[in-house]
C-alpha cells in the first residue's frame, strides 16, 4: 500500500534531517516523490517529519557520525545521500572537526561504498581550510575531503539561514525583549545575505534530482545584503522594541565570548543560551557573509538553480510578531 502512495521507488538518505534545514529539505524531497530515510542520532525525535510525506514515505533510522557501521546501515540501498549535519557551537564529543570534517568524510566514504549516484554536502559561505574561525575552517576541510572522495558531489554554501525556527532572527528578537541594550560586534558593519530556509531546501531537492552541476560549489544568498546593524534595527522595528545599540570591538567581544563559554561549562548548560556567544562566533563576524562575485558570474547561486530568492524583510515579520508586547494584536488597539 505504501508503494502505491509514493510516486517513486528512489531512496535518499538525509543525515541531519531532523534539524532546522533538514526538516524543510525532507519536506521538499518528499514533495518531489522521493522515499526519504532520515539518519539521526535520536530517531525518536524525528517522528514529527512523517506528516511531511505520504504513508510510508519518510522513515527515521539511528546513525552516529562517530560510528561508521551505523552510517553504512543508514546509506544502504540509497540512490542519493545528503549530509546536512552541522554545529553552531561545540559540546563535548560534538566538536567542529568531528562533525564538519571527519563526519563528512565518513558519510562520503559510505556513500561510495553503497554506490549512491548523488551526494550533496551542506557547507557554509566563508568555508575555508585556512580560516581562523574553527567553524569555517572545519567546514572548508570537510568540503575538500568530500570533493576528494566524491569529485561529483554538489556542495551548497548558504549564508545565514532564516525561517520560523531559525536561531538568528529569533535569538536577537528574544534578546531585544529582555535586554536594555544590544551589542553591535565590530560596530555592526559586517555584511550578511540572509537566505530563506525554504530556498535552501529547494536547492537540496534540485541537487538530489540531478539538476545541479556535479562537482560544483553553490553559494546561496537571499535577495538582499544588509549590515549586521541594519538587521538588528529591522528586528527592533518589527518587534516594536526600543533598545540602545552599543558598538563592541572584536577584541572585547572575544573576551565576552570566553567568559560566557566558561559560564556555560560551569553552569552545566543552565546559562541562558540566547545570552551566550563564543569566541569562534565573534571571529566569524570579522568577515562578510555574502555570495561572491565569482559565484554570481558563474551561475553558482540560487538563481543559477532557477530559484528566485526570498527577501527576509518580506518573510521574517510573519514569525517575529510573537515578540511584540501584544503579539499578533500589536498595532490593532491592543495594549
PDB file of C-alpha atoms in Angstrom, residues 62-335:
ATOM      1  CA  UNK A  62      19.634   5.663  14.020  1.00  0.00           C
ATOM      2  CA  UNK A  63      23.081   6.817  12.887  1.00  0.00           C
ATOM      3  CA  UNK A  64      26.039   8.430  14.660  1.00  0.00           C
ATOM      4  CA  UNK A  65      28.858  10.006  12.654  1.00  0.00           C
ATOM      5  CA  UNK A  66      31.409   8.609  15.103  1.00  0.00           C
ATOM      6  CA  UNK A  67      30.327   5.017  14.343  1.00  0.00           C
ATOM      7  CA  UNK A  68      30.955   4.028  10.684  1.00  0.00           C
ATOM      8  CA  UNK A  69      28.829   0.876  10.901  1.00  0.00           C
ATOM      9  CA  UNK A  70      25.736   2.945  11.740  1.00  0.00           C
ATOM     10  CA  UNK A  71      26.452   5.219   8.748  1.00  0.00           C
ATOM     11  CA  UNK A  72      26.794   2.184   6.457  1.00  0.00           C
ATOM     12  CA  UNK A  73      23.390   0.897   7.584  1.00  0.00           C
ATOM     13  CA  UNK A  74      21.797   4.276   7.019  1.00  0.00           C
ATOM     14  CA  UNK A  75      23.005   4.617   3.406  1.00  0.00           C
ATOM     15  CA  UNK A  76      22.302   1.016   2.365  1.00  0.00           C
ATOM     16  CA  UNK A  77      20.443   0.867  -0.986  1.00  0.00           C
ATOM     17  CA  UNK A  78      20.216   4.678  -1.161  1.00  0.00           C
ATOM     18  CA  UNK A  79      20.242   6.280  -4.624  1.00  0.00           C
ATOM     19  CA  UNK A  80      21.300   9.611  -3.143  1.00  0.00           C
ATOM     20  CA  UNK A  81      22.889  10.778   0.111  1.00  0.00           C
ATOM     21  CA  UNK A  82      22.597  14.248   1.669  1.00  0.00           C
ATOM     22  CA  UNK A  83      24.734  15.474   4.567  1.00  0.00           C
ATOM     23  CA  UNK A  84      23.106  18.367   6.452  1.00  0.00           C
ATOM     24  CA  UNK A  85      24.780  17.736   9.816  1.00  0.00           C
ATOM     25  CA  UNK A  86      26.351  20.831  11.334  1.00  0.00           C
ATOM     26  CA  UNK A  87      27.113  22.571  14.615  1.00  0.00           C
ATOM     27  CA  UNK A  88      26.851  26.226  15.619  1.00  0.00           C
ATOM     28  CA  UNK A  89      28.806  25.623  18.820  1.00  0.00           C
ATOM     29  CA  UNK A  90      30.789  22.739  20.297  1.00  0.00           C
ATOM     30  CA  UNK A  91      29.799  20.498  23.182  1.00  0.00           C
ATOM     31  CA  UNK A  92      31.890  17.563  24.385  1.00  0.00           C
ATOM     32  CA  UNK A  93      32.445  14.952  21.677  1.00  0.00           C
ATOM     33  CA  UNK A  94      30.262  17.016  19.350  1.00  0.00           C
ATOM     34  CA  UNK A  95      33.057  19.277  18.126  1.00  0.00           C
ATOM     35  CA  UNK A  96      33.535  21.042  14.802  1.00  0.00           C
ATOM     36  CA  UNK A  97      36.263  18.767  13.428  1.00  0.00           C
ATOM     37  CA  UNK A  98      34.437  15.558  14.374  1.00  0.00           C
ATOM     38  CA  UNK A  99      31.207  16.683  12.690  1.00  0.00           C
ATOM     39  CA  UNK A 100      32.116  19.063   9.855  1.00  0.00           C
ATOM     40  CA  UNK A 101      35.296  17.320   8.713  1.00  0.00           C
ATOM     41  CA  UNK A 102      35.632  13.707   9.891  1.00  0.00           C
ATOM     42  CA  UNK A 103      31.874  13.114   9.874  1.00  0.00           C
ATOM     43  CA  UNK A 104      31.523  14.422   6.321  1.00  0.00           C
ATOM     44  CA  UNK A 105      34.363  12.135   5.219  1.00  0.00           C
ATOM     45  CA  UNK A 106      32.728   9.116   6.843  1.00  0.00           C
ATOM     46  CA  UNK A 107      29.398   9.771   5.110  1.00  0.00           C
ATOM     47  CA  UNK A 108      31.057  10.334   1.708  1.00  0.00           C
ATOM     48  CA  UNK A 109      33.041   7.102   2.044  1.00  0.00           C
ATOM     49  CA  UNK A 110      29.906   5.164   2.981  1.00  0.00           C
ATOM     50  CA  UNK A 111      28.013   6.680   0.030  1.00  0.00           C
ATOM     51  CA  UNK A 112      30.781   5.499  -2.301  1.00  0.00           C
ATOM     52  CA  UNK A 113      30.742   2.001  -0.889  1.00  0.00           C
ATOM     53  CA  UNK A 114      26.977   1.646  -1.267  1.00  0.00           C
ATOM     54  CA  UNK A 115      27.002   3.021  -4.820  1.00  0.00           C
ATOM     55  CA  UNK A 116      24.884   6.134  -4.259  1.00  0.00           C
ATOM     56  CA  UNK A 117      24.642   8.060  -7.521  1.00  0.00           C
ATOM     57  CA  UNK A 118      24.311  11.541  -5.969  1.00  0.00           C
ATOM     58  CA  UNK A 119      25.994  13.148  -2.971  1.00  0.00           C
ATOM     59  CA  UNK A 120      25.052  16.567  -1.570  1.00  0.00           C
ATOM     60  CA  UNK A 121      27.138  18.283   1.105  1.00  0.00           C
ATOM     61  CA  UNK A 122      25.820  21.227   3.130  1.00  0.00           C
ATOM     62  CA  UNK A 123      28.567  23.723   3.943  1.00  0.00           C
ATOM     63  CA  UNK A 124      28.516  27.489   4.575  1.00  0.00           C
ATOM     64  CA  UNK A 125      29.620  30.702   2.897  1.00  0.00           C
ATOM     65  CA  UNK A 126      33.093  31.502   4.185  1.00  0.00           C
ATOM     66  CA  UNK A 127      34.158  27.852   4.437  1.00  0.00           C
ATOM     67  CA  UNK A 128      37.937  27.824   4.059  1.00  0.00           C
ATOM     68  CA  UNK A 129      40.588  25.425   5.423  1.00  0.00           C
ATOM     69  CA  UNK A 130      42.793  28.467   6.111  1.00  0.00           C
ATOM     70  CA  UNK A 131      40.190  30.429   8.092  1.00  0.00           C
ATOM     71  CA  UNK A 132      40.977  31.417  11.679  1.00  0.00           C
ATOM     72  CA  UNK A 133      37.408  30.687  12.808  1.00  0.00           C
ATOM     73  CA  UNK A 134      37.288  26.949  13.584  1.00  0.00           C
ATOM     74  CA  UNK A 135      33.695  26.646  12.303  1.00  0.00           C
ATOM     75  CA  UNK A 136      34.660  27.953   8.853  1.00  0.00           C
ATOM     76  CA  UNK A 137      37.970  26.067   8.835  1.00  0.00           C
ATOM     77  CA  UNK A 138      36.379  22.671   9.522  1.00  0.00           C
ATOM     78  CA  UNK A 139      33.602  23.365   7.019  1.00  0.00           C
ATOM     79  CA  UNK A 140      36.325  24.023   4.449  1.00  0.00           C
ATOM     80  CA  UNK A 141      38.227  20.871   5.384  1.00  0.00           C
ATOM     81  CA  UNK A 142      35.004  18.894   5.086  1.00  0.00           C
ATOM     82  CA  UNK A 143      34.369  20.308   1.601  1.00  0.00           C
ATOM     83  CA  UNK A 144      37.876  19.395   0.457  1.00  0.00           C
ATOM     84  CA  UNK A 145      37.570  15.865   1.828  1.00  0.00           C
ATOM     85  CA  UNK A 146      34.143  15.268   0.298  1.00  0.00           C
ATOM     86  CA  UNK A 147      35.222  16.511  -3.150  1.00  0.00           C
ATOM     87  CA  UNK A 148      38.347  14.359  -2.951  1.00  0.00           C
ATOM     88  CA  UNK A 149      36.261  11.269  -2.129  1.00  0.00           C
ATOM     89  CA  UNK A 150      33.307  12.265  -4.349  1.00  0.00           C
ATOM     90  CA  UNK A 151      34.501  14.568  -7.161  1.00  0.00           C
ATOM     91  CA  UNK A 152      30.904  14.633  -8.423  1.00  0.00           C
ATOM     92  CA  UNK A 153      29.475  15.921  -5.131  1.00  0.00           C
ATOM     93  CA  UNK A 154      27.324  19.060  -5.059  1.00  0.00           C
ATOM     94  CA  UNK A 155      28.328  21.444  -2.263  1.00  0.00           C
ATOM     95  CA  UNK A 156      25.820  24.036  -1.024  1.00  0.00           C
ATOM     96  CA  UNK A 157      27.075  27.062   0.906  1.00  0.00           C
ATOM     97  CA  UNK A 158      24.237  29.125   2.419  1.00  0.00           C
ATOM     98  CA  UNK A 159      24.638  32.454   4.161  1.00  0.00           C
ATOM     99  CA  UNK A 160      22.753  32.995   7.441  1.00  0.00           C
ATOM    100  CA  UNK A 161      19.546  30.948   7.094  1.00  0.00           C
ATOM    101  CA  UNK A 162      16.209  32.400   8.218  1.00  0.00           C
ATOM    102  CA  UNK A 163      12.842  30.769   8.823  1.00  0.00           C
ATOM    103  CA  UNK A 164      10.285  30.284  11.612  1.00  0.00           C
ATOM    104  CA  UNK A 165      12.641  28.123  13.719  1.00  0.00           C
ATOM    105  CA  UNK A 166      15.900  29.987  12.976  1.00  0.00           C
ATOM    106  CA  UNK A 167      18.493  30.781  15.630  1.00  0.00           C
ATOM    107  CA  UNK A 168      19.404  34.183  14.228  1.00  0.00           C
ATOM    108  CA  UNK A 169      16.381  36.486  13.912  1.00  0.00           C
ATOM    109  CA  UNK A 170      14.579  34.706  16.750  1.00  0.00           C
ATOM    110  CA  UNK A 171      17.596  34.985  19.021  1.00  0.00           C
ATOM    111  CA  UNK A 172      18.081  38.730  18.624  1.00  0.00           C
ATOM    112  CA  UNK A 173      14.339  39.359  18.875  1.00  0.00           C
ATOM    113  CA  UNK A 174      14.343  37.485  22.184  1.00  0.00           C
ATOM    114  CA  UNK A 175      17.381  39.460  23.375  1.00  0.00           C
ATOM    115  CA  UNK A 176      15.690  42.749  22.472  1.00  0.00           C
ATOM    116  CA  UNK A 177      12.730  41.766  24.597  1.00  0.00           C
ATOM    117  CA  UNK A 178      14.742  41.239  27.796  1.00  0.00           C
ATOM    118  CA  UNK A 179      17.905  43.373  27.498  1.00  0.00           C
ATOM    119  CA  UNK A 180      18.171  47.180  27.806  1.00  0.00           C
ATOM    120  CA  UNK A 181      20.830  47.296  25.066  1.00  0.00           C
ATOM    121  CA  UNK A 182      22.107  45.131  22.222  1.00  0.00           C
ATOM    122  CA  UNK A 183      25.769  44.725  21.219  1.00  0.00           C
ATOM    123  CA  UNK A 184      26.992  45.594  17.744  1.00  0.00           C
ATOM    124  CA  UNK A 185      30.051  43.385  17.378  1.00  0.00           C
ATOM    125  CA  UNK A 186      32.697  45.096  15.289  1.00  0.00           C
ATOM    126  CA  UNK A 187      30.419  48.122  15.109  1.00  0.00           C
ATOM    127  CA  UNK A 188      27.781  46.128  13.214  1.00  0.00           C
ATOM    128  CA  UNK A 189      29.460  46.684   9.831  1.00  0.00           C
ATOM    129  CA  UNK A 190      29.672  43.002   8.808  1.00  0.00           C
ATOM    130  CA  UNK A 191      27.559  42.344   5.712  1.00  0.00           C
ATOM    131  CA  UNK A 192      25.179  39.381   5.653  1.00  0.00           C
ATOM    132  CA  UNK A 193      22.891  37.953   2.957  1.00  0.00           C
ATOM    133  CA  UNK A 194      20.175  36.024   4.864  1.00  0.00           C
ATOM    134  CA  UNK A 195      18.669  33.191   2.830  1.00  0.00           C
ATOM    135  CA  UNK A 196      15.227  31.618   3.309  1.00  0.00           C
ATOM    136  CA  UNK A 197      15.296  28.035   4.603  1.00  0.00           C
ATOM    137  CA  UNK A 198      12.684  27.055   2.017  1.00  0.00           C
ATOM    138  CA  UNK A 199      15.006  28.203  -0.789  1.00  0.00           C
ATOM    139  CA  UNK A 200      17.879  26.208   0.694  1.00  0.00           C
ATOM    140  CA  UNK A 201      15.610  23.145   0.940  1.00  0.00           C
ATOM    141  CA  UNK A 202      14.596  23.505  -2.708  1.00  0.00           C
ATOM    142  CA  UNK A 203      18.242  23.678  -3.724  1.00  0.00           C
ATOM    143  CA  UNK A 204      18.860  20.399  -1.872  1.00  0.00           C
ATOM    144  CA  UNK A 205      15.973  18.740  -3.709  1.00  0.00           C
ATOM    145  CA  UNK A 206      17.171  20.049  -7.090  1.00  0.00           C
ATOM    146  CA  UNK A 207      20.697  18.772  -6.415  1.00  0.00           C
ATOM    147  CA  UNK A 208      19.360  15.335  -5.455  1.00  0.00           C
ATOM    148  CA  UNK A 209      17.301  15.263  -8.659  1.00  0.00           C
ATOM    149  CA  UNK A 210      20.434  15.902 -10.745  1.00  0.00           C
ATOM    150  CA  UNK A 211      19.501  19.481 -11.641  1.00  0.00           C
ATOM    151  CA  UNK A 212      22.723  20.950 -10.212  1.00  0.00           C
ATOM    152  CA  UNK A 213      26.140  20.621 -11.847  1.00  0.00           C
ATOM    153  CA  UNK A 214      28.148  17.778 -10.271  1.00  0.00           C
ATOM    154  CA  UNK A 215      31.414  18.754  -8.595  1.00  0.00           C
ATOM    155  CA  UNK A 216      30.233  22.342  -8.118  1.00  0.00           C
ATOM    156  CA  UNK A 217      30.152  24.602  -5.063  1.00  0.00           C
ATOM    157  CA  UNK A 218      26.985  26.731  -4.983  1.00  0.00           C
ATOM    158  CA  UNK A 219      26.722  29.872  -2.826  1.00  0.00           C
ATOM    159  CA  UNK A 220      23.207  30.521  -1.556  1.00  0.00           C
ATOM    160  CA  UNK A 221      22.262  34.042  -0.553  1.00  0.00           C
ATOM    161  CA  UNK A 222      18.966  35.866  -0.190  1.00  0.00           C
ATOM    162  CA  UNK A 223      17.521  38.741  -2.184  1.00  0.00           C
ATOM    163  CA  UNK A 224      19.297  41.474  -0.221  1.00  0.00           C
ATOM    164  CA  UNK A 225      22.554  42.262   1.526  1.00  0.00           C
ATOM    165  CA  UNK A 226      22.411  44.111   4.857  1.00  0.00           C
ATOM    166  CA  UNK A 227      24.849  45.000   7.566  1.00  0.00           C
ATOM    167  CA  UNK A 228      24.543  43.387  10.977  1.00  0.00           C
ATOM    168  CA  UNK A 229      23.432  46.767  12.357  1.00  0.00           C
ATOM    169  CA  UNK A 230      20.720  47.155   9.710  1.00  0.00           C
ATOM    170  CA  UNK A 231      19.354  43.706  10.533  1.00  0.00           C
ATOM    171  CA  UNK A 232      19.251  44.446  14.282  1.00  0.00           C
ATOM    172  CA  UNK A 233      17.441  47.726  13.578  1.00  0.00           C
ATOM    173  CA  UNK A 234      14.964  45.835  11.381  1.00  0.00           C
ATOM    174  CA  UNK A 235      14.318  43.300  14.159  1.00  0.00           C
ATOM    175  CA  UNK A 236      13.621  46.080  16.672  1.00  0.00           C
ATOM    176  CA  UNK A 237      11.265  47.796  14.254  1.00  0.00           C
ATOM    177  CA  UNK A 238       9.282  44.603  13.606  1.00  0.00           C
ATOM    178  CA  UNK A 239       9.075  43.703  17.311  1.00  0.00           C
ATOM    179  CA  UNK A 240       8.321  47.249  18.462  1.00  0.00           C
ATOM    180  CA  UNK A 241      11.343  47.388  20.770  1.00  0.00           C
ATOM    181  CA  UNK A 242      13.439  50.448  21.553  1.00  0.00           C
ATOM    182  CA  UNK A 243      16.937  49.452  22.637  1.00  0.00           C
ATOM    183  CA  UNK A 244      20.353  51.091  22.682  1.00  0.00           C
ATOM    184  CA  UNK A 245      22.815  49.693  20.180  1.00  0.00           C
ATOM    185  CA  UNK A 246      26.266  49.536  21.730  1.00  0.00           C
ATOM    186  CA  UNK A 247      29.311  49.095  19.446  1.00  0.00           C
ATOM    187  CA  UNK A 248      31.696  46.423  20.780  1.00  0.00           C
ATOM    188  CA  UNK A 249      35.143  45.828  19.318  1.00  0.00           C
ATOM    189  CA  UNK A 250      36.016  42.333  18.111  1.00  0.00           C
ATOM    190  CA  UNK A 251      38.680  42.069  20.801  1.00  0.00           C
ATOM    191  CA  UNK A 252      36.245  42.977  23.575  1.00  0.00           C
ATOM    192  CA  UNK A 253      33.590  40.667  22.116  1.00  0.00           C
ATOM    193  CA  UNK A 254      36.046  37.748  22.163  1.00  0.00           C
ATOM    194  CA  UNK A 255      36.719  38.429  25.851  1.00  0.00           C
ATOM    195  CA  UNK A 256      32.973  38.334  26.497  1.00  0.00           C
ATOM    196  CA  UNK A 257      32.764  35.151  24.440  1.00  0.00           C
ATOM    197  CA  UNK A 258      35.456  33.474  26.530  1.00  0.00           C
ATOM    198  CA  UNK A 259      33.593  34.469  29.693  1.00  0.00           C
ATOM    199  CA  UNK A 260      30.192  33.152  28.529  1.00  0.00           C
ATOM    200  CA  UNK A 261      31.770  29.886  27.324  1.00  0.00           C
ATOM    201  CA  UNK A 262      33.257  29.409  30.796  1.00  0.00           C
ATOM    202  CA  UNK A 263      29.909  30.200  32.424  1.00  0.00           C
ATOM    203  CA  UNK A 264      28.150  27.701  30.128  1.00  0.00           C
ATOM    204  CA  UNK A 265      30.544  24.964  31.217  1.00  0.00           C
ATOM    205  CA  UNK A 266      30.409  25.801  34.930  1.00  0.00           C
ATOM    206  CA  UNK A 267      26.610  26.099  34.953  1.00  0.00           C
ATOM    207  CA  UNK A 268      26.236  22.717  33.189  1.00  0.00           C
ATOM    208  CA  UNK A 269      24.208  24.344  30.441  1.00  0.00           C
ATOM    209  CA  UNK A 270      21.943  26.386  32.720  1.00  0.00           C
ATOM    210  CA  UNK A 271      23.369  29.703  31.499  1.00  0.00           C
ATOM    211  CA  UNK A 272      20.741  31.267  29.154  1.00  0.00           C
ATOM    212  CA  UNK A 273      21.555  30.158  25.613  1.00  0.00           C
ATOM    213  CA  UNK A 274      20.379  33.385  23.990  1.00  0.00           C
ATOM    214  CA  UNK A 275      22.955  35.348  26.004  1.00  0.00           C
ATOM    215  CA  UNK A 276      25.855  33.053  25.156  1.00  0.00           C
ATOM    216  CA  UNK A 277      28.363  33.834  22.430  1.00  0.00           C
ATOM    217  CA  UNK A 278      31.566  32.008  21.610  1.00  0.00           C
ATOM    218  CA  UNK A 279      34.949  33.341  20.597  1.00  0.00           C
ATOM    219  CA  UNK A 280      34.607  31.461  17.326  1.00  0.00           C
ATOM    220  CA  UNK A 281      31.293  33.142  16.506  1.00  0.00           C
ATOM    221  CA  UNK A 282      32.923  36.519  17.062  1.00  0.00           C
ATOM    222  CA  UNK A 283      35.775  35.519  14.743  1.00  0.00           C
ATOM    223  CA  UNK A 284      33.251  34.609  12.045  1.00  0.00           C
ATOM    224  CA  UNK A 285      31.813  38.126  12.160  1.00  0.00           C
ATOM    225  CA  UNK A 286      35.149  39.584  11.073  1.00  0.00           C
ATOM    226  CA  UNK A 287      34.316  38.522   7.501  1.00  0.00           C
ATOM    227  CA  UNK A 288      31.332  39.410   5.319  1.00  0.00           C
ATOM    228  CA  UNK A 289      28.948  36.507   4.697  1.00  0.00           C
ATOM    229  CA  UNK A 290      27.700  37.172   1.178  1.00  0.00           C
ATOM    230  CA  UNK A 291      27.681  35.444  -2.213  1.00  0.00           C
ATOM    231  CA  UNK A 292      30.930  36.096  -4.101  1.00  0.00           C
ATOM    232  CA  UNK A 293      31.067  37.944  -7.429  1.00  0.00           C
ATOM    233  CA  UNK A 294      32.702  34.869  -8.965  1.00  0.00           C
ATOM    234  CA  UNK A 295      29.800  32.625  -7.940  1.00  0.00           C
ATOM    235  CA  UNK A 296      27.341  35.135  -9.445  1.00  0.00           C
ATOM    236  CA  UNK A 297      29.291  35.346 -12.711  1.00  0.00           C
ATOM    237  CA  UNK A 298      29.469  31.543 -12.988  1.00  0.00           C
ATOM    238  CA  UNK A 299      25.809  30.966 -12.084  1.00  0.00           C
ATOM    239  CA  UNK A 300      26.617  29.072  -8.883  1.00  0.00           C
ATOM    240  CA  UNK A 301      23.768  30.675  -6.960  1.00  0.00           C
ATOM    241  CA  UNK A 302      20.087  30.192  -6.186  1.00  0.00           C
ATOM    242  CA  UNK A 303      19.181  31.980  -9.397  1.00  0.00           C
ATOM    243  CA  UNK A 304      21.542  29.662 -11.249  1.00  0.00           C
ATOM    244  CA  UNK A 305      19.396  26.807  -9.925  1.00  0.00           C
ATOM    245  CA  UNK A 306      16.245  28.571 -11.099  1.00  0.00           C
ATOM    246  CA  UNK A 307      15.215  29.801  -7.639  1.00  0.00           C
ATOM    247  CA  UNK A 308      14.200  33.432  -7.080  1.00  0.00           C
ATOM    248  CA  UNK A 309      15.434  34.129  -3.524  1.00  0.00           C
ATOM    249  CA  UNK A 310      13.022  35.282  -0.824  1.00  0.00           C
ATOM    250  CA  UNK A 311      13.715  38.627   0.885  1.00  0.00           C
ATOM    251  CA  UNK A 312      13.971  38.440   4.676  1.00  0.00           C
ATOM    252  CA  UNK A 313      12.079  41.725   5.049  1.00  0.00           C
ATOM    253  CA  UNK A 314       9.058  40.049   3.450  1.00  0.00           C
ATOM    254  CA  UNK A 315       9.038  36.784   5.393  1.00  0.00           C
ATOM    255  CA  UNK A 316      10.593  37.407   8.812  1.00  0.00           C
ATOM    256  CA  UNK A 317       7.734  39.619  10.133  1.00  0.00           C
ATOM    257  CA  UNK A 318       5.367  36.630   9.771  1.00  0.00           C
ATOM    258  CA  UNK A 319       7.049  34.898  12.712  1.00  0.00           C
ATOM    259  CA  UNK A 320       8.691  37.700  14.708  1.00  0.00           C
ATOM    260  CA  UNK A 321       5.295  39.190  15.644  1.00  0.00           C
ATOM    261  CA  UNK A 322       5.255  36.933  18.714  1.00  0.00           C
ATOM    262  CA  UNK A 323       7.997  39.062  20.268  1.00  0.00           C
ATOM    263  CA  UNK A 324       5.820  42.192  20.254  1.00  0.00           C
ATOM    264  CA  UNK A 325       4.289  43.317  23.524  1.00  0.00           C
ATOM    265  CA  UNK A 326       0.798  42.196  22.473  1.00  0.00           C
ATOM    266  CA  UNK A 327       1.896  39.593  19.930  1.00  0.00           C
ATOM    267  CA  UNK A 328      -0.134  39.469  16.719  1.00  0.00           C
ATOM    268  CA  UNK A 329      -2.549  42.056  18.119  1.00  0.00           C
ATOM    269  CA  UNK A 330       0.078  44.813  18.414  1.00  0.00           C
ATOM    270  CA  UNK A 331      -0.902  47.834  16.376  1.00  0.00           C
ATOM    271  CA  UNK A 332      -4.564  46.810  16.409  1.00  0.00           C
ATOM    272  CA  UNK A 333      -5.596  48.730  19.503  1.00  0.00           C
ATOM    273  CA  UNK A 334      -4.491  46.047  21.979  1.00  0.00           C
ATOM    274  CA  UNK A 335      -2.442  47.042  24.989  1.00  0.00           C
TER     275      UNK A 335
END
